[in-house]
PDB file of C-alpha atoms in Angstrom:
ATOM      1  CA  UNK A  72      20.925   9.737 -25.483  1.00 42.00           C
ATOM      2  CA  UNK A  73      18.081  11.745 -26.940  1.00 41.00           C
ATOM      3  CA  UNK A  74      17.026   8.329 -28.543  1.00 44.00           C
ATOM      4  CA  UNK A  75      17.410   6.693 -25.256  1.00 42.00           C
ATOM      5  CA  UNK A  76      15.755   9.620 -23.449  1.00 40.00           C
ATOM      6  CA  UNK A  77      12.520   9.921 -25.693  1.00 45.00           C
ATOM      7  CA  UNK A  78      12.316   5.918 -25.089  1.00 46.00           C
ATOM      8  CA  UNK A  79      11.852   6.506 -21.555  1.00 44.00           C
ATOM      9  CA  UNK A  80       9.513   9.413 -22.112  1.00 49.00           C
ATOM     10  CA  UNK A  81       7.189   6.799 -24.223  1.00 50.00           C
ATOM     11  CA  UNK A  82       7.093   4.884 -21.401  1.00 63.00           C
ATOM     12  CA  UNK A  83       5.498   7.151 -18.441  1.00 66.00           C
ATOM     13  CA  UNK A  84       2.302   6.908 -18.554  1.00 85.00           C
ATOM     14  CA  UNK A  85       0.692   7.063 -15.071  1.00 86.00           C
ATOM     15  CA  UNK A  86      -2.765   6.437 -16.627  1.00 88.00           C
ATOM     16  CA  UNK A  87      -1.536   3.129 -18.167  1.00 90.00           C
ATOM     17  CA  UNK A  88       0.226   2.685 -14.890  1.00 89.00           C
ATOM     18  CA  UNK A  89      -2.768   2.936 -12.957  1.00 90.00           C
ATOM     19  CA  UNK A  90      -5.146   0.622 -15.017  1.00 93.00           C
ATOM     20  CA  UNK A  91      -2.563  -2.501 -15.561  1.00 91.00           C
ATOM     21  CA  UNK A  92      -1.687  -1.898 -11.426  1.00 90.00           C
ATOM     22  CA  UNK A  93      -5.507  -1.850 -10.379  1.00 91.00           C
ATOM     23  CA  UNK A  94      -7.190  -4.196 -13.040  1.00 91.00           C
ATOM     24  CA  UNK A  95      -7.354  -6.267 -15.645  1.00 90.00           C
ATOM     25  CA  UNK A  96      -8.599  -4.107 -18.049  1.00 89.00           C
ATOM     26  CA  UNK A  97      -6.398  -4.474 -20.964  1.00 87.00           C
ATOM     27  CA  UNK A  98      -4.744  -1.155 -21.883  1.00 86.00           C
ATOM     28  CA  UNK A  99      -1.901  -2.138 -24.302  1.00 85.00           C
ATOM     29  CA  UNK A 100       1.214   0.196 -23.752  1.00 83.00           C
ATOM     30  CA  UNK A 101       4.059  -0.474 -21.926  1.00 82.00           C
ATOM     31  CA  UNK A 102       4.725   0.889 -19.319  1.00 82.00           C
ATOM     32  CA  UNK A 103       7.722   1.675 -16.778  1.00 80.00           C
ATOM     33  CA  UNK A 104       6.570   1.143 -13.302  1.00 78.00           C
ATOM     34  CA  UNK A 105       9.440   3.428 -11.878  1.00 80.00           C
ATOM     35  CA  UNK A 106       8.888   4.842  -8.816  1.00 79.00           C
ATOM     36  CA  UNK A 107       8.140   8.427 -10.185  1.00 84.00           C
ATOM     37  CA  UNK A 108       5.413   6.701 -12.066  1.00 85.00           C
ATOM     38  CA  UNK A 109       3.499   5.117  -9.295  1.00 83.00           C
ATOM     39  CA  UNK A 110       3.679   8.287  -7.713  1.00 85.00           C
ATOM     40  CA  UNK A 111       2.141   9.608 -10.559  1.00 87.00           C
ATOM     41  CA  UNK A 112      -0.722   7.139 -11.481  1.00 88.00           C
ATOM     42  CA  UNK A 113      -2.255   7.367  -7.680  1.00 89.00           C
ATOM     43  CA  UNK A 114      -4.268  10.126  -8.524  1.00 90.00           C
ATOM     44  CA  UNK A 115      -5.790   8.397 -11.318  1.00 93.00           C
ATOM     45  CA  UNK A 116      -7.423   5.800  -9.539  1.00 94.00           C
ATOM     46  CA  UNK A 117     -10.991   6.965  -9.207  1.00 95.00           C
ATOM     47  CA  UNK A 118     -10.765   6.716 -13.209  1.00 95.00           C
ATOM     48  CA  UNK A 119      -9.566   3.281 -12.367  1.00 96.00           C
ATOM     49  CA  UNK A 120     -12.477   2.829 -10.457  1.00 95.00           C
ATOM     50  CA  UNK A 121     -15.374   4.157 -12.729  1.00 96.00           C
ATOM     51  CA  UNK A 122     -13.952   1.895 -15.700  1.00 95.00           C
ATOM     52  CA  UNK A 123     -14.891  -1.097 -13.093  1.00 96.00           C
ATOM     53  CA  UNK A 124     -17.632   0.218 -11.825  1.00 95.00           C
ATOM     54  CA  UNK A 125     -18.966   0.829 -15.576  1.00 93.00           C
ATOM     55  CA  UNK A 126     -18.113  -2.667 -16.547  1.00 95.00           C
ATOM     56  CA  UNK A 127     -19.491  -4.168 -13.251  1.00 96.00           C
ATOM     57  CA  UNK A 128     -22.584  -2.296 -13.871  1.00 93.00           C
ATOM     58  CA  UNK A 129     -23.552  -3.702 -17.498  1.00 93.00           C
ATOM     59  CA  UNK A 130     -21.938  -7.428 -16.197  1.00 96.00           C
ATOM     60  CA  UNK A 131     -24.601  -6.214 -13.687  1.00 95.00           C
ATOM     61  CA  UNK A 132     -27.919  -5.627 -15.750  1.00 91.00           C
ATOM     62  CA  UNK A 133     -27.236  -8.056 -18.259  1.00 94.00           C
ATOM     63  CA  UNK A 134     -27.315 -10.740 -14.929  1.00 94.00           C
ATOM     64  CA  UNK A 135     -30.369  -9.819 -13.239  1.00 92.00           C
ATOM     65  CA  UNK A 136     -32.008  -9.721 -17.609  1.00 91.00           C
ATOM     66  CA  UNK A 137     -31.102 -13.220 -17.343  1.00 93.00           C
ATOM     67  CA  UNK A 138     -31.445 -14.481 -13.738  1.00 93.00           C
ATOM     68  CA  UNK A 139     -32.689 -14.150 -10.262  1.00 94.00           C
ATOM     69  CA  UNK A 140     -31.114 -11.428  -7.983  1.00 93.00           C
ATOM     70  CA  UNK A 141     -29.124 -13.961  -5.638  1.00 95.00           C
ATOM     71  CA  UNK A 142     -27.733 -15.789  -8.856  1.00 96.00           C
ATOM     72  CA  UNK A 143     -27.530 -12.289 -10.999  1.00 96.00           C
ATOM     73  CA  UNK A 144     -25.195 -11.353  -7.554  1.00 96.00           C
ATOM     74  CA  UNK A 145     -22.533 -14.243  -7.190  1.00 96.00           C
ATOM     75  CA  UNK A 146     -21.896 -13.688 -11.028  1.00 97.00           C
ATOM     76  CA  UNK A 147     -21.275 -10.000 -11.003  1.00 97.00           C
ATOM     77  CA  UNK A 148     -18.867 -10.555  -7.688  1.00 97.00           C
ATOM     78  CA  UNK A 149     -16.797 -13.150  -9.660  1.00 96.00           C
ATOM     79  CA  UNK A 150     -16.487 -10.395 -11.785  1.00 96.00           C
ATOM     80  CA  UNK A 151     -15.674  -7.837  -9.934  1.00 96.00           C
ATOM     81  CA  UNK A 152     -13.102  -9.791  -8.682  1.00 95.00           C
ATOM     82  CA  UNK A 153     -11.542 -10.770 -12.217  1.00 95.00           C
ATOM     83  CA  UNK A 154     -11.634  -7.558 -13.416  1.00 94.00           C
ATOM     84  CA  UNK A 155      -9.343  -6.145  -9.872  1.00 93.00           C
ATOM     85  CA  UNK A 156      -7.306  -9.746  -9.856  1.00 91.00           C
ATOM     86  CA  UNK A 157      -7.950 -10.396  -6.570  1.00 88.00           C
ATOM     87  CA  UNK A 158      -5.275  -7.462  -5.612  1.00 86.00           C
ATOM     88  CA  UNK A 159      -7.091  -6.232  -3.133  1.00 91.00           C
ATOM     89  CA  UNK A 160      -9.012  -9.097  -1.313  1.00 92.00           C
ATOM     90  CA  UNK A 161      -5.326 -10.919  -0.677  1.00 91.00           C
ATOM     91  CA  UNK A 162      -4.675  -7.101   1.187  1.00 91.00           C
ATOM     92  CA  UNK A 163      -8.000  -7.627   2.831  1.00 94.00           C
ATOM     93  CA  UNK A 164      -6.392 -11.348   4.171  1.00 94.00           C
ATOM     94  CA  UNK A 165      -3.298 -10.298   5.060  1.00 91.00           C
ATOM     95  CA  UNK A 166      -3.804  -7.716   6.948  1.00 91.00           C
ATOM     96  CA  UNK A 167      -6.700  -9.324   8.908  1.00 92.00           C
ATOM     97  CA  UNK A 168      -4.667 -11.853   9.460  1.00 90.00           C
ATOM     98  CA  UNK A 169      -2.060  -9.864  11.356  1.00 89.00           C
ATOM     99  CA  UNK A 170      -4.036  -7.284  13.023  1.00 90.00           C
ATOM    100  CA  UNK A 171      -6.774 -10.195  14.312  1.00 88.00           C
ATOM    101  CA  UNK A 172      -4.004 -11.279  16.133  1.00 83.00           C
ATOM    102  CA  UNK A 173      -3.099  -8.722  18.602  1.00 79.00           C
ATOM    103  CA  UNK A 174       0.466  -9.598  17.919  1.00 81.00           C
ATOM    104  CA  UNK A 175       3.022  -6.685  18.802  1.00 83.00           C
ATOM    105  CA  UNK A 176       3.842  -4.753  15.572  1.00 84.00           C
ATOM    106  CA  UNK A 177       6.758  -6.004  14.320  1.00 86.00           C
ATOM    107  CA  UNK A 178       4.565  -9.545  14.501  1.00 88.00           C
ATOM    108  CA  UNK A 179       1.541  -8.005  13.001  1.00 88.00           C
ATOM    109  CA  UNK A 180       4.359  -7.117  10.022  1.00 86.00           C
ATOM    110  CA  UNK A 181       6.304  -9.863   9.952  1.00 86.00           C
ATOM    111  CA  UNK A 182       2.267 -12.012   9.063  1.00 86.00           C
ATOM    112  CA  UNK A 183       1.508  -9.620   6.637  1.00 85.00           C
ATOM    113  CA  UNK A 184       4.668 -10.452   4.654  1.00 81.00           C
ATOM    114  CA  UNK A 185       4.128 -14.238   4.788  1.00 75.00           C
ATOM    115  CA  UNK A 186       2.148 -15.517   1.947  1.00 76.00           C
ATOM    116  CA  UNK A 187       0.709 -18.235   3.392  1.00 81.00           C
ATOM    117  CA  UNK A 188      -3.212 -16.783   4.438  1.00 83.00           C
ATOM    118  CA  UNK A 189      -4.169 -18.361   7.887  1.00 83.00           C
ATOM    119  CA  UNK A 190      -7.529 -18.993   9.480  1.00 87.00           C
ATOM    120  CA  UNK A 191      -8.638 -15.264  10.526  1.00 90.00           C
ATOM    121  CA  UNK A 192      -7.315 -14.094   6.626  1.00 90.00           C
ATOM    122  CA  UNK A 193      -9.916 -17.108   5.417  1.00 93.00           C
ATOM    123  CA  UNK A 194     -12.458 -16.223   7.881  1.00 94.00           C
ATOM    124  CA  UNK A 195     -13.103 -12.653   6.701  1.00 94.00           C
ATOM    125  CA  UNK A 196     -12.608 -13.059   3.134  1.00 95.00           C
ATOM    126  CA  UNK A 197     -15.743 -15.544   3.301  1.00 96.00           C
ATOM    127  CA  UNK A 198     -17.296 -13.154   5.378  1.00 96.00           C
ATOM    128  CA  UNK A 199     -16.751  -9.865   3.032  1.00 97.00           C
ATOM    129  CA  UNK A 200     -17.782 -12.421   0.079  1.00 96.00           C
ATOM    130  CA  UNK A 201     -20.723 -12.943   1.456  1.00 97.00           C
ATOM    131  CA  UNK A 202     -21.899  -9.162   2.301  1.00 97.00           C
ATOM    132  CA  UNK A 203     -20.817  -7.999  -0.216  1.00 97.00           C
ATOM    133  CA  UNK A 204     -23.141 -10.759  -2.335  1.00 96.00           C
ATOM    134  CA  UNK A 205     -26.230 -10.193  -0.402  1.00 96.00           C
ATOM    135  CA  UNK A 206     -25.533  -6.534  -0.982  1.00 96.00           C
ATOM    136  CA  UNK A 207     -25.132  -7.105  -4.490  1.00 96.00           C
ATOM    137  CA  UNK A 208     -28.407  -8.542  -4.797  1.00 95.00           C
ATOM    138  CA  UNK A 209     -31.114  -6.183  -2.453  1.00 94.00           C
ATOM    139  CA  UNK A 210     -29.783  -3.918  -5.721  1.00 93.00           C
ATOM    140  CA  UNK A 211     -30.295  -5.707  -7.779  1.00 92.00           C
ATOM    141  CA  UNK A 212     -33.502  -6.331  -7.197  1.00 88.00           C
ATOM    142  CA  UNK A 213     -34.340  -2.874  -6.487  1.00 84.00           C
ATOM    143  CA  UNK A 214     -33.448  -2.525 -10.047  1.00 81.00           C
ATOM    144  CA  UNK A 215     -30.401  -1.375 -12.229  1.00 80.00           C
ATOM    145  CA  UNK A 216     -30.130   2.157 -11.880  1.00 84.00           C
ATOM    146  CA  UNK A 217     -29.224   1.316  -8.273  1.00 88.00           C
ATOM    147  CA  UNK A 218     -27.130  -1.355  -9.001  1.00 90.00           C
ATOM    148  CA  UNK A 219     -25.313   0.703 -11.240  1.00 89.00           C
ATOM    149  CA  UNK A 220     -24.979   3.784  -9.193  1.00 90.00           C
ATOM    150  CA  UNK A 221     -24.301   2.084  -5.832  1.00 93.00           C
ATOM    151  CA  UNK A 222     -21.355   0.112  -8.367  1.00 95.00           C
ATOM    152  CA  UNK A 223     -20.126   3.609  -9.380  1.00 94.00           C
ATOM    153  CA  UNK A 224     -19.697   5.119  -6.287  1.00 95.00           C
ATOM    154  CA  UNK A 225     -18.347   2.264  -4.755  1.00 96.00           C
ATOM    155  CA  UNK A 226     -15.482   1.688  -6.537  1.00 96.00           C
ATOM    156  CA  UNK A 227     -14.826   5.371  -7.698  1.00 97.00           C
ATOM    157  CA  UNK A 228     -14.638   6.224  -3.997  1.00 97.00           C
ATOM    158  CA  UNK A 229     -12.912   3.206  -2.276  1.00 96.00           C
ATOM    159  CA  UNK A 230     -10.241   4.155  -5.326  1.00 96.00           C
ATOM    160  CA  UNK A 231      -9.850   7.929  -4.077  1.00 96.00           C
ATOM    161  CA  UNK A 232      -9.607   7.207  -0.658  1.00 96.00           C
ATOM    162  CA  UNK A 233      -6.216   5.303  -1.593  1.00 93.00           C
ATOM    163  CA  UNK A 234      -4.873   8.198  -2.875  1.00 92.00           C
ATOM    164  CA  UNK A 235      -5.918   9.836   0.099  1.00 93.00           C
ATOM    165  CA  UNK A 236      -4.338   8.184   2.763  1.00 92.00           C
ATOM    166  CA  UNK A 237      -1.021   7.596   0.312  1.00 89.00           C
ATOM    167  CA  UNK A 238      -0.698  11.280   1.534  1.00 88.00           C
ATOM    168  CA  UNK A 239      -1.699  11.246   5.194  1.00 89.00           C
ATOM    169  CA  UNK A 240      -0.363   8.185   6.569  1.00 90.00           C
ATOM    170  CA  UNK A 241       3.144   7.311   6.252  1.00 87.00           C
ATOM    171  CA  UNK A 242       4.403   3.694   5.674  1.00 86.00           C
ATOM    172  CA  UNK A 243       4.805   1.016   8.319  1.00 82.00           C
ATOM    173  CA  UNK A 244       8.202   0.074   6.929  1.00 75.00           C
ATOM    174  CA  UNK A 245       9.579   2.650   5.984  1.00 68.00           C
ATOM    175  CA  UNK A 246      12.302   2.378   3.651  1.00 60.00           C
ATOM    176  CA  UNK A 247      10.635  -0.835   2.311  1.00 61.00           C
ATOM    177  CA  UNK A 248       7.763  -2.527   0.666  1.00 59.00           C
ATOM    178  CA  UNK A 249       5.365  -1.592  -2.636  1.00 63.00           C
ATOM    179  CA  UNK A 250       3.850   1.181  -0.373  1.00 62.00           C
ATOM    180  CA  UNK A 251       7.021   2.991  -0.324  1.00 65.00           C
ATOM    181  CA  UNK A 252       7.502   3.088  -3.938  1.00 68.00           C
ATOM    182  CA  UNK A 253       4.005   4.696  -4.360  1.00 71.00           C
ATOM    183  CA  UNK A 254       4.521   7.779  -1.433  1.00 71.00           C
ATOM    184  CA  UNK A 255       5.169  11.403  -2.608  1.00 70.00           C
ATOM    185  CA  UNK A 256       1.552  12.943  -3.571  1.00 73.00           C
ATOM    186  CA  UNK A 257       0.918  16.382  -3.075  1.00 76.00           C
ATOM    187  CA  UNK A 258      -1.722  18.252  -1.775  1.00 80.00           C
ATOM    188  CA  UNK A 259      -2.498  19.161  -5.944  1.00 83.00           C
ATOM    189  CA  UNK A 260      -2.632  15.495  -6.337  1.00 85.00           C
ATOM    190  CA  UNK A 261      -5.317  15.143  -4.029  1.00 89.00           C
ATOM    191  CA  UNK A 262      -7.160  17.763  -4.989  1.00 91.00           C
ATOM    192  CA  UNK A 263      -7.244  16.577  -8.997  1.00 91.00           C
ATOM    193  CA  UNK A 264      -8.135  13.703  -7.737  1.00 92.00           C
ATOM    194  CA  UNK A 265     -11.440  14.122  -5.667  1.00 93.00           C
ATOM    195  CA  UNK A 266     -12.241  16.853  -8.539  1.00 94.00           C
ATOM    196  CA  UNK A 267     -12.281  13.906 -10.701  1.00 94.00           C
ATOM    197  CA  UNK A 268     -13.871  11.819  -8.281  1.00 95.00           C
ATOM    198  CA  UNK A 269     -16.892  14.191  -7.956  1.00 94.00           C
ATOM    199  CA  UNK A 270     -17.266  15.043 -11.956  1.00 94.00           C
ATOM    200  CA  UNK A 271     -16.896  10.566 -12.664  1.00 93.00           C
ATOM    201  CA  UNK A 272     -19.987  10.253  -9.680  1.00 91.00           C
ATOM    202  CA  UNK A 273     -21.517  13.068 -11.512  1.00 89.00           C
ATOM    203  CA  UNK A 274     -21.542  11.830 -14.532  1.00 88.00           C
ATOM    204  CA  UNK A 275     -21.772   7.678 -13.587  1.00 84.00           C
ATOM    205  CA  UNK A 276     -25.262   9.549 -11.497  1.00 82.00           C
ATOM    206  CA  UNK A 277     -26.806  10.786 -14.919  1.00 80.00           C
ATOM    207  CA  UNK A 278     -25.951   8.438 -16.654  1.00 78.00           C
ATOM    208  CA  UNK A 279     -27.555   5.493 -15.213  1.00 73.00           C
ATOM    209  CA  UNK A 280     -30.557   8.092 -13.814  1.00 67.00           C
ATOM    210  CA  UNK A 281     -31.318  10.263 -16.757  1.00 68.00           C
ATOM    211  CA  UNK A 282     -34.951   8.553 -16.808  1.00 61.00           C
ATOM    212  CA  UNK A 283     -35.966   9.019 -14.064  1.00 60.00           C
ATOM    213  CA  UNK A 284     -38.498  11.786 -13.952  1.00 51.00           C
ATOM    214  CA  UNK A 285     -40.034  11.547 -10.570  1.00 57.00           C
ATOM    215  CA  UNK A 286     -38.581  14.724  -8.152  1.00 54.00           C
ATOM    216  CA  UNK A 287     -38.254  11.741  -5.435  1.00 55.00           C
ATOM    217  CA  UNK A 288     -36.075   9.736  -7.090  1.00 69.00           C
ATOM    218  CA  UNK A 289     -33.661  12.404  -8.159  1.00 76.00           C
ATOM    219  CA  UNK A 290     -33.857  13.878  -4.769  1.00 80.00           C
ATOM    220  CA  UNK A 291     -32.584  10.166  -3.795  1.00 82.00           C
ATOM    221  CA  UNK A 292     -29.886  10.261  -5.978  1.00 84.00           C
ATOM    222  CA  UNK A 293     -28.524  13.521  -5.083  1.00 85.00           C
ATOM    223  CA  UNK A 294     -28.382  12.553  -1.573  1.00 88.00           C
ATOM    224  CA  UNK A 295     -26.448   9.161  -1.911  1.00 90.00           C
ATOM    225  CA  UNK A 296     -23.980  11.656  -4.295  1.00 90.00           C
ATOM    226  CA  UNK A 297     -23.288  14.067  -1.105  1.00 92.00           C
ATOM    227  CA  UNK A 298     -23.692  11.393   1.658  1.00 95.00           C
ATOM    228  CA  UNK A 299     -20.707   8.875   0.504  1.00 96.00           C
ATOM    229  CA  UNK A 300     -17.654  11.552   0.141  1.00 95.00           C
ATOM    230  CA  UNK A 301     -18.765  12.037   3.357  1.00 96.00           C
ATOM    231  CA  UNK A 302     -18.709   8.677   4.641  1.00 97.00           C
ATOM    232  CA  UNK A 303     -15.439   6.953   2.948  1.00 97.00           C
ATOM    233  CA  UNK A 304     -14.021  10.472   4.612  1.00 96.00           C
ATOM    234  CA  UNK A 305     -15.659   9.102   7.825  1.00 97.00           C
ATOM    235  CA  UNK A 306     -14.868   5.251   8.273  1.00 97.00           C
ATOM    236  CA  UNK A 307     -11.516   5.160   6.165  1.00 96.00           C
ATOM    237  CA  UNK A 308     -10.186   7.835   8.246  1.00 96.00           C
ATOM    238  CA  UNK A 309     -11.373   6.166  11.556  1.00 97.00           C
ATOM    239  CA  UNK A 310     -10.108   2.777   9.725  1.00 96.00           C
ATOM    240  CA  UNK A 311      -6.882   3.711   8.779  1.00 95.00           C
ATOM    241  CA  UNK A 312      -5.755   6.464  11.780  1.00 95.00           C
ATOM    242  CA  UNK A 313      -6.715   2.828  14.240  1.00 95.00           C
ATOM    243  CA  UNK A 314      -4.054   0.757  11.560  1.00 94.00           C
ATOM    244  CA  UNK A 315      -1.770   2.929  11.358  1.00 92.00           C
ATOM    245  CA  UNK A 316      -1.798   3.743  15.574  1.00 92.00           C
ATOM    246  CA  UNK A 317      -0.924  -0.216  15.846  1.00 91.00           C
ATOM    247  CA  UNK A 318       1.445  -0.335  12.741  1.00 91.00           C
ATOM    248  CA  UNK A 319       2.670   2.818  12.910  1.00 88.00           C
ATOM    249  CA  UNK A 320       1.885   3.232   9.349  1.00 88.00           C
ATOM    250  CA  UNK A 321      -0.071   1.991   6.959  1.00 90.00           C
ATOM    251  CA  UNK A 322       1.450  -1.060   4.414  1.00 88.00           C
ATOM    252  CA  UNK A 323       0.244  -2.029   0.868  1.00 87.00           C
ATOM    253  CA  UNK A 324      -1.656  -4.495   2.093  1.00 90.00           C
ATOM    254  CA  UNK A 325      -3.946  -2.082   4.578  1.00 93.00           C
ATOM    255  CA  UNK A 326      -4.788   0.004   1.341  1.00 93.00           C
ATOM    256  CA  UNK A 327      -6.527  -2.890  -0.469  1.00 93.00           C
ATOM    257  CA  UNK A 328      -8.312  -3.975   2.733  1.00 95.00           C
ATOM    258  CA  UNK A 329      -9.144   0.052   3.375  1.00 96.00           C
ATOM    259  CA  UNK A 330     -10.395  -0.508   0.012  1.00 96.00           C
ATOM    260  CA  UNK A 331     -12.216  -3.397   0.498  1.00 96.00           C
ATOM    261  CA  UNK A 332     -13.996  -2.777   3.256  1.00 96.00           C
ATOM    262  CA  UNK A 333     -14.644   1.378   1.657  1.00 97.00           C
ATOM    263  CA  UNK A 334     -16.315  -0.848  -1.436  1.00 97.00           C
ATOM    264  CA  UNK A 335     -18.860  -2.921   1.436  1.00 97.00           C
ATOM    265  CA  UNK A 336     -19.596   0.421   3.171  1.00 97.00           C
ATOM    266  CA  UNK A 337     -20.904   2.353  -0.006  1.00 97.00           C
ATOM    267  CA  UNK A 338     -22.775  -0.628  -1.147  1.00 97.00           C
ATOM    268  CA  UNK A 339     -24.241  -0.795   2.315  1.00 97.00           C
ATOM    269  CA  UNK A 340     -25.540   2.836   2.495  1.00 96.00           C
ATOM    270  CA  UNK A 341     -26.573   2.340  -1.067  1.00 94.00           C
ATOM    271  CA  UNK A 342     -29.188   0.128   0.559  1.00 95.00           C
ATOM    272  CA  UNK A 343     -30.062   1.890   2.996  1.00 93.00           C
ATOM    273  CA  UNK A 344     -30.801   4.626   1.000  1.00 90.00           C
ATOM    274  CA  UNK A 345     -32.609   2.897  -2.323  1.00 84.00           C
ATOM    275  CA  UNK A 346     -33.011  -0.944  -0.781  1.00 69.00           C
ATOM    276  CA  UNK A 347     -36.925   0.041   0.539  1.00 61.00           C
TER     277      UNK A 347
END
């Protein structure tokens, strides 16, 4: 009995669960994906985002050294999709198919469960990727410190909002669906996730900008650091509240769609602040 309990406890690794679920970053640990472990893994999502952003920053820097901005942006975007396994893009497409169909709540939830992708999902995916690619190309052309800062902030705060959304809004399919297994966060979990996101963002911006001596440059980075969490909260809350009103809650696909959309919003904020 004790040996069995110790074996199960050894697989109770919420950080590893977060990495294995959200990314393809190799974590050679065996994890028991119970609802309890999944719930506890959510507060570590910003950490996974930071790791993804750090890898993408290196990819962007190497690509920009070898290629012009546009091809470098394509390579960076391809690496971004590979690192996440296209998990959130799938949610973006399914959500677009459902929400843009303007059907009844029940029909929209049924569309999301369908494994096939419709025309609206494909169109939404193409537009999102083109938008992200253009933003990445602009930032790569501006310099490594700017693309590095934008990638780190985008990947950290979009995943932080998922932890917040899981706490604030109910699931649309009560008692069923993958999203139901992640629910149950406490206020303490959100506090920890927020503190981690703030610290990781500060660390990331310091690492990519430590050699910038002009005070004006540091002021831009400080503005970006302060404004991104506000933008993510504002835009994310508007989108999540609107979707929740239509669906009676959120689904796993919607969480993925929110992540994709907020990544693009954070990149756009970087272009507005740093692009000139």
